[in-house]
mmCIF file of C-alpha atoms in Angstrom:
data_model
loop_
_atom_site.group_PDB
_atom_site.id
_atom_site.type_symbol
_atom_site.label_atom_id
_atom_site.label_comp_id
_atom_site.label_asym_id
_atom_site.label_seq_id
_atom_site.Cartn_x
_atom_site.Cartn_y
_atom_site.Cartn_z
ATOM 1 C CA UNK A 212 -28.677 -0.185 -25.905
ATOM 2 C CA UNK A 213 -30.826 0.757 -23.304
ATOM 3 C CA UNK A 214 -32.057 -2.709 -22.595
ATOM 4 C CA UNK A 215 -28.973 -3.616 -22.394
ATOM 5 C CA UNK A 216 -28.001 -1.657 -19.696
ATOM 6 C CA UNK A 217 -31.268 -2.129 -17.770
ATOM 7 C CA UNK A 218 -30.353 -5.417 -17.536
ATOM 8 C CA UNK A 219 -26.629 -5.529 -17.046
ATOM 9 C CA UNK A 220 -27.984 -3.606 -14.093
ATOM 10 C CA UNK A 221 -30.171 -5.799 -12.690
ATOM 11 C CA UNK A 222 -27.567 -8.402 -12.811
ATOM 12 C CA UNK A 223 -25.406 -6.450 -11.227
ATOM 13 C CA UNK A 224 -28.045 -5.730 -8.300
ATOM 14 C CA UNK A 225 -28.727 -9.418 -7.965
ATOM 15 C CA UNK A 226 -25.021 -9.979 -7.052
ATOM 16 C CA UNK A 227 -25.350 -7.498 -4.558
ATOM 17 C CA UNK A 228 -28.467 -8.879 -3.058
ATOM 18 C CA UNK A 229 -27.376 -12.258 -2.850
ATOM 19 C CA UNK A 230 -24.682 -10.735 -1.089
ATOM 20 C CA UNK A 231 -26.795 -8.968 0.971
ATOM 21 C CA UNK A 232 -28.639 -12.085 2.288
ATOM 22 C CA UNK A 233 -25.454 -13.513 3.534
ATOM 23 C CA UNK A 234 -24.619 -10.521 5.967
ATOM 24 C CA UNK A 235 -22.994 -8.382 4.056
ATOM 25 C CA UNK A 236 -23.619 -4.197 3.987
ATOM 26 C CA UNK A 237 -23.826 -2.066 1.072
ATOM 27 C CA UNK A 238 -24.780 1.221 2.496
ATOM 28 C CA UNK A 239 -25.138 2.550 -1.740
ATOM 29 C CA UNK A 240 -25.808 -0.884 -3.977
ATOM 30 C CA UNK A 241 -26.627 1.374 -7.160
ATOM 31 C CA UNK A 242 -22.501 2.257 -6.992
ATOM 32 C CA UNK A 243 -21.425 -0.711 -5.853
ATOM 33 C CA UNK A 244 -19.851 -3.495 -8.914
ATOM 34 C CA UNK A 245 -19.088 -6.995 -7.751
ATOM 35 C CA UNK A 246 -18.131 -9.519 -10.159
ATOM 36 C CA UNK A 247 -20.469 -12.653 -10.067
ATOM 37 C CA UNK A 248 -16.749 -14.624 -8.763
ATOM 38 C CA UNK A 249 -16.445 -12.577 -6.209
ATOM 39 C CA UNK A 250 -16.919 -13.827 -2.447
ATOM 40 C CA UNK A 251 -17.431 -11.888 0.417
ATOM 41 C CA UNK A 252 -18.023 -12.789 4.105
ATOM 42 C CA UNK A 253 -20.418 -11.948 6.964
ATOM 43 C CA UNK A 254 -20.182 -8.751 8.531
ATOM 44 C CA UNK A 255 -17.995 -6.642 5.612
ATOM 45 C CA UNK A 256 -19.429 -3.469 4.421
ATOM 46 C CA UNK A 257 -18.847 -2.546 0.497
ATOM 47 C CA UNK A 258 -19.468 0.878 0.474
ATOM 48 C CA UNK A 259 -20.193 3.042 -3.515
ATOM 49 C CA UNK A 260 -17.823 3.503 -5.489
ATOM 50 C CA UNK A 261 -15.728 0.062 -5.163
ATOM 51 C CA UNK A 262 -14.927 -2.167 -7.965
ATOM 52 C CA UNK A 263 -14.614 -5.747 -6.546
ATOM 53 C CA UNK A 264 -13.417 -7.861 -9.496
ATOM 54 C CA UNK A 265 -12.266 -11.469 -10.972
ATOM 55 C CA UNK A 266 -11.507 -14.179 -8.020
ATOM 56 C CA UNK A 267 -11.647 -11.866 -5.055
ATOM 57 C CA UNK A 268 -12.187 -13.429 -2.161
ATOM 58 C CA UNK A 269 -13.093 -11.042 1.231
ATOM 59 C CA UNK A 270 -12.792 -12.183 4.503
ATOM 60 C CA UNK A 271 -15.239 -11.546 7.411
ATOM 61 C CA UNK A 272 -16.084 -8.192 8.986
ATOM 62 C CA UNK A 273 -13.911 -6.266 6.846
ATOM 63 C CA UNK A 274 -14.213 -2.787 5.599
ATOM 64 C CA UNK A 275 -14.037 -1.764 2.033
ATOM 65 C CA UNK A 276 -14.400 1.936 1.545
ATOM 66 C CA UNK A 277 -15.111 4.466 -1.181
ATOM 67 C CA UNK A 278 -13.439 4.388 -4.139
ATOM 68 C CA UNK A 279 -11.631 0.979 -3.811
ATOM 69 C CA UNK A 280 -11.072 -1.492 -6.487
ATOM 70 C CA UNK A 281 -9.653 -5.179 -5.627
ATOM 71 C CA UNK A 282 -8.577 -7.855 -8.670
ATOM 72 C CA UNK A 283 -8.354 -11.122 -8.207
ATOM 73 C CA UNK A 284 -6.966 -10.902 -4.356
ATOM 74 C CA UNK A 285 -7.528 -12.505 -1.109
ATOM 75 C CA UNK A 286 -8.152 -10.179 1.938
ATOM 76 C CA UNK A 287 -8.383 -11.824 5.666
ATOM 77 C CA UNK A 288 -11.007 -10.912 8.039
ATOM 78 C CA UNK A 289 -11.327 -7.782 10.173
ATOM 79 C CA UNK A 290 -9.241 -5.444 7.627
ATOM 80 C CA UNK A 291 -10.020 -2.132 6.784
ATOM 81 C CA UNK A 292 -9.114 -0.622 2.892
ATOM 82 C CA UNK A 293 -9.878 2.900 2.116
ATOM 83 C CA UNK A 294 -9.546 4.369 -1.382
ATOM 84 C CA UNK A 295 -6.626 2.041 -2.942
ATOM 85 C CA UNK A 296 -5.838 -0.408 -5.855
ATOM 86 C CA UNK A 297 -5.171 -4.254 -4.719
ATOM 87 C CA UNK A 298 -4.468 -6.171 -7.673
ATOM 88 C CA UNK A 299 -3.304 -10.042 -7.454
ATOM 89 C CA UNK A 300 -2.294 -10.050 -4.045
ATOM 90 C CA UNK A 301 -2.839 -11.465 -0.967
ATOM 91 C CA UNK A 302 -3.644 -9.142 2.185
ATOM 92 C CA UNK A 303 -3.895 -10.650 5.822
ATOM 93 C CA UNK A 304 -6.210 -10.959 8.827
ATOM 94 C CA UNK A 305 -6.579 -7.172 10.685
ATOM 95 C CA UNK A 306 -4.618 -5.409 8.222
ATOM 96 C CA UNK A 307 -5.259 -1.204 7.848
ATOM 97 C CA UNK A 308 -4.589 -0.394 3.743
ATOM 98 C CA UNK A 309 -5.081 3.255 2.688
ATOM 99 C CA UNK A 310 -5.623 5.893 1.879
ATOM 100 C CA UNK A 311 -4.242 5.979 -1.913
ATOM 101 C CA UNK A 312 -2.481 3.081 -1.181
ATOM 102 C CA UNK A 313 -1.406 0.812 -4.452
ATOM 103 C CA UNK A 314 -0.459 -3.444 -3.948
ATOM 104 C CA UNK A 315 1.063 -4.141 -7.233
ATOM 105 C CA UNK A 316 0.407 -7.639 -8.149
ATOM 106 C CA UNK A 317 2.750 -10.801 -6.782
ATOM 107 C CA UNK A 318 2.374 -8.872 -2.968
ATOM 108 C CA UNK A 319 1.688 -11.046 0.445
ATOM 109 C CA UNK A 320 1.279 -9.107 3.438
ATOM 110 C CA UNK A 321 0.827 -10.413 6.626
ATOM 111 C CA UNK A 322 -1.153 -9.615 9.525
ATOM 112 C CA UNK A 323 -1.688 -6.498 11.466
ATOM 113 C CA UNK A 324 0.398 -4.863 8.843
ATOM 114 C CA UNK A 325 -0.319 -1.311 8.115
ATOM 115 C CA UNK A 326 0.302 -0.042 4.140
ATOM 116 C CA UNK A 327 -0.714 3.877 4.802
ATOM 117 C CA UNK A 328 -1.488 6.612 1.984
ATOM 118 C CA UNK A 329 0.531 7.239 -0.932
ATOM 119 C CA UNK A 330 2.227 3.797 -0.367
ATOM 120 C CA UNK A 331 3.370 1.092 -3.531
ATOM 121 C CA UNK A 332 3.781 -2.362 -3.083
ATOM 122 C CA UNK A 333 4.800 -3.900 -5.471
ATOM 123 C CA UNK A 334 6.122 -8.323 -5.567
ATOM 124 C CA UNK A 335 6.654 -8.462 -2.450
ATOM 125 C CA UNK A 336 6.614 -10.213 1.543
ATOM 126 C CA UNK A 337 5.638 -7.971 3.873
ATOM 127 C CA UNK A 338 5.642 -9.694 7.781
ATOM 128 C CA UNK A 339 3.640 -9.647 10.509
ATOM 129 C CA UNK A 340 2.823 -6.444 12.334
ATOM 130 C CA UNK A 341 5.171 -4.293 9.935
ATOM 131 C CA UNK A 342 4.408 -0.369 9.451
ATOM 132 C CA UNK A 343 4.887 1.326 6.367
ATOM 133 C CA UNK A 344 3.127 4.700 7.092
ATOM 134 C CA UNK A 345 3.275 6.880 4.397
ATOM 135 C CA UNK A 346 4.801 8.112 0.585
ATOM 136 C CA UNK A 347 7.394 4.831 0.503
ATOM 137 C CA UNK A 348 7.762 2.607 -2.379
ATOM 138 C CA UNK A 349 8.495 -1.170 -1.127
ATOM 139 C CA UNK A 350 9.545 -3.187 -4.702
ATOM 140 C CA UNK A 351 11.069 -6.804 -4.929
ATOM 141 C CA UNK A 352 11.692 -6.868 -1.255
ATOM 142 C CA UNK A 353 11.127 -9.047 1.256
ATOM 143 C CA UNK A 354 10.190 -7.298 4.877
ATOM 144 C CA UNK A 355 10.340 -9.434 8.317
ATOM 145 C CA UNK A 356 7.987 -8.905 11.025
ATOM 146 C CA UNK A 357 7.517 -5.684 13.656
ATOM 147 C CA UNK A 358 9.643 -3.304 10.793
ATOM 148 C CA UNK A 359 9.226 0.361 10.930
ATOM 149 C CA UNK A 360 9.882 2.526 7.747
ATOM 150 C CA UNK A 361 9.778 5.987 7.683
ATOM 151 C CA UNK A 362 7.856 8.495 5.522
ATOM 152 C CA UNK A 363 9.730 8.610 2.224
ATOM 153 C CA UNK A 364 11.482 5.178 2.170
ATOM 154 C CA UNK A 365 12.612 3.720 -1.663
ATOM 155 C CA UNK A 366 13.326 0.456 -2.266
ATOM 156 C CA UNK A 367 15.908 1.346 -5.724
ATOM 157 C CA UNK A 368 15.229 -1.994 -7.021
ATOM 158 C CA UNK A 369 15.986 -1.410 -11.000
ATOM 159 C CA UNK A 370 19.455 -0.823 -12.483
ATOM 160 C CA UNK A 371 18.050 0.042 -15.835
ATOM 161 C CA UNK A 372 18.219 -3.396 -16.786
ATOM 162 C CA UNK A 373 17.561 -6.009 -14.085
ATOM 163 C CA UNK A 374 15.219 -5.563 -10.577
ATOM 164 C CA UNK A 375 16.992 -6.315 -7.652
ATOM 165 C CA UNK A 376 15.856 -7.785 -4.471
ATOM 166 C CA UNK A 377 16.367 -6.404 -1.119
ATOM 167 C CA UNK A 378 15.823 -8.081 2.617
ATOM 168 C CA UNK A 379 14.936 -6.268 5.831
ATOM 169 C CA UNK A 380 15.000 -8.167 9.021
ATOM 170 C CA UNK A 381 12.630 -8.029 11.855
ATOM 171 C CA UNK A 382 12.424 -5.421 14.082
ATOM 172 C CA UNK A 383 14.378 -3.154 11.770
ATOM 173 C CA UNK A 384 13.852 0.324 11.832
ATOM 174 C CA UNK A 385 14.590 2.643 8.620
ATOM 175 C CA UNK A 386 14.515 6.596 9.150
ATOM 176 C CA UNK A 387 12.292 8.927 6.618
ATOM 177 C CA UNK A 388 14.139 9.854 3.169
ATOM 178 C CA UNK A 389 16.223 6.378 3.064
ATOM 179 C CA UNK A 390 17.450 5.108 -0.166
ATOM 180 C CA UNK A 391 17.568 1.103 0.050
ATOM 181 C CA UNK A 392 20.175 0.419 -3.575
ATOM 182 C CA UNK A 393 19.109 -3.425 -4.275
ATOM 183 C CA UNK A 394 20.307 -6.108 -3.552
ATOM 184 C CA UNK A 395 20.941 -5.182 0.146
ATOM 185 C CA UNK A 396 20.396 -6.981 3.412
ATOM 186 C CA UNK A 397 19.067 -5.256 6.638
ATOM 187 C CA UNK A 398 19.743 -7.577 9.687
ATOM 188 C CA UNK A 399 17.271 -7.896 12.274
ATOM 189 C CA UNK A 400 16.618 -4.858 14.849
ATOM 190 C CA UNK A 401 18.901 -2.992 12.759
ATOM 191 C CA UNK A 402 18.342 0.984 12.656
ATOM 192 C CA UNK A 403 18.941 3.221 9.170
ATOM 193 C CA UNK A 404 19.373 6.659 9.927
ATOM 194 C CA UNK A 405 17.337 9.353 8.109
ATOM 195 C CA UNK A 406 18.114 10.290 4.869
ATOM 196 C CA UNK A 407 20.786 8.116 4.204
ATOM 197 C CA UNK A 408 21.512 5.943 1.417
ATOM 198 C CA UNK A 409 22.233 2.481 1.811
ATOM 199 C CA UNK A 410 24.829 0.592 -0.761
ATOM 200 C CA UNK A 411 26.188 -2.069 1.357
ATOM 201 C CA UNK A 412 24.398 -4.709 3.919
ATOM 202 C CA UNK A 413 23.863 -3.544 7.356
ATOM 203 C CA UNK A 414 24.480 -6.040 9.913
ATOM 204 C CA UNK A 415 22.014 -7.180 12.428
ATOM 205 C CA UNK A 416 21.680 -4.679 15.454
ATOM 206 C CA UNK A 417 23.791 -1.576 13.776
ATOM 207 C CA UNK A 418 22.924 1.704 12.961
ATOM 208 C CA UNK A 419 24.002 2.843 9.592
ATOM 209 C CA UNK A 420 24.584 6.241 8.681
ATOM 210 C CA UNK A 421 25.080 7.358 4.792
ATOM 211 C CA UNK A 422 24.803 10.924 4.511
ATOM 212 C CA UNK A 423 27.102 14.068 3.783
ATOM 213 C CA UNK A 424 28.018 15.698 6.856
ATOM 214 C CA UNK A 425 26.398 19.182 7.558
ATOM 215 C CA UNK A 426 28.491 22.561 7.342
ATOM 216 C CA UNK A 427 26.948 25.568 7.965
ATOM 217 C CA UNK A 428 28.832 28.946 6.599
ATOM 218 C CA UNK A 429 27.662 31.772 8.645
ATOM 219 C CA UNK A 430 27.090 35.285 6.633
ATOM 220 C CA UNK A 431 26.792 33.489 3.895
ATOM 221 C CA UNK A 432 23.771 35.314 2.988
ATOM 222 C CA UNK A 433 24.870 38.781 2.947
ATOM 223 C CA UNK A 434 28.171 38.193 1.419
ATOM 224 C CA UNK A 435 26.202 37.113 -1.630
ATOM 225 C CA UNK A 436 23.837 40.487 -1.365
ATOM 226 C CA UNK A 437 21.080 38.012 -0.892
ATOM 227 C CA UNK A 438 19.764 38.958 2.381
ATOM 228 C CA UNK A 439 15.780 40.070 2.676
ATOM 229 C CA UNK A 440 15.187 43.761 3.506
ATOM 230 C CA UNK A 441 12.503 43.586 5.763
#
């Protein structure tokens, strides 16, 4: 057993060095695991703690950080991923993924997109220059270019029994706590007002509002004897 491991280790280092020789950084090889199909390119730095598995191919002067593992996915040059899951996807040129981010497989994401923490992607498009900040879940949809979503964005895309697919144009903007109901259409430069939810198609240029209007019901708290003594 211990032979075995000895030398499932040295393997593993003479991936790494290989690497290595070909301008590429591991600032912690001993916690680094690179699958012997893996490519990377000049300039990227590994760093411990990343799993980079099956036919994963790394562009140039990248950044992989701690903790990351990427299956059998295609990342463009010059993008940074900090602690997240990319499995069977395909991740563009200058892209910023992480923290605790998680592409689901069947995702393509375009350039200069950013996928921030506590994000899921899961099958699907994702333009060009599109931000999708923070805690949103983007499934079965298909996002334009220069989109904006909020913190807290859902993409409802199961019924129970069948996923739905949804469609956001460019430019769109989609306020924090938004419920997208599949199969809905955004038009382009649209705006979705925070916290509503969204059951019909919003047309191009719009602003949709689906929320309960506020009443407020003054001494309501002391009528009910629930008021704070101080």
């Amino acid at each position: 057993f211990l032979d075995d491991c000895r030398l499932q280790k040295e393997r593993r280092l003479a991936v790494i060095f290989a690497h290595v020789k070909n301008g590429v950084e591991f600032p912690d090889p001993e916690h680094t695991y690179v699958d012997e199909t893996v490519v990377i390119g000049r300039g990227t730095r590994v760093f411990p703690g990343v799993r980079l598995e099956g036919t994963t191919v790394i562009g140039e002067n990248c950044l992989i950080g701690d903790g990351c593992r990427i299956e059998n996915s295609a990342i463009g040059a010059e993008t940074q991923i900090r602690i997240s899951h990319i499995l069977d996807s395909h991740i563009g040129n200058r892209c910023n993924i992480g923290p605790f981010a998680y592409v689901r497989p069947g995702c393509r994401i375009g350039d200069g997109v950013k996928i921030g923490d506590f994000v899921e992607v899961k099958n699907s498009v994702i333009g060009e220059g599109t931000k999708v900040p923070h805690l949103t879940y983007v499934g079965d949809a298909d996002l334009g270019s220069g989109i904006n979503l909020g913190c807290g964005v859902i993409f409802v895309n199961y019924d129970g029994s069948v996923k739905h697919r949804s469609t956001v144009g460019d430019g769109a903007f989609v306020g924090c706590n938004t419920n997208l109901i599949s199969p809905v259409t955004v038009g382009e430069n649209a705006y979705i007002a925070a916290g509503s939810t969204i059951t019909r198609d919003v047309p191009p240029g719009a602003l949709a509002v689906a929320r309960a209007r506020q009443e407020n019901v003054p001494g309501w708290v002391e009528k009910r004897g629930l008021l704070k003594k101080k």
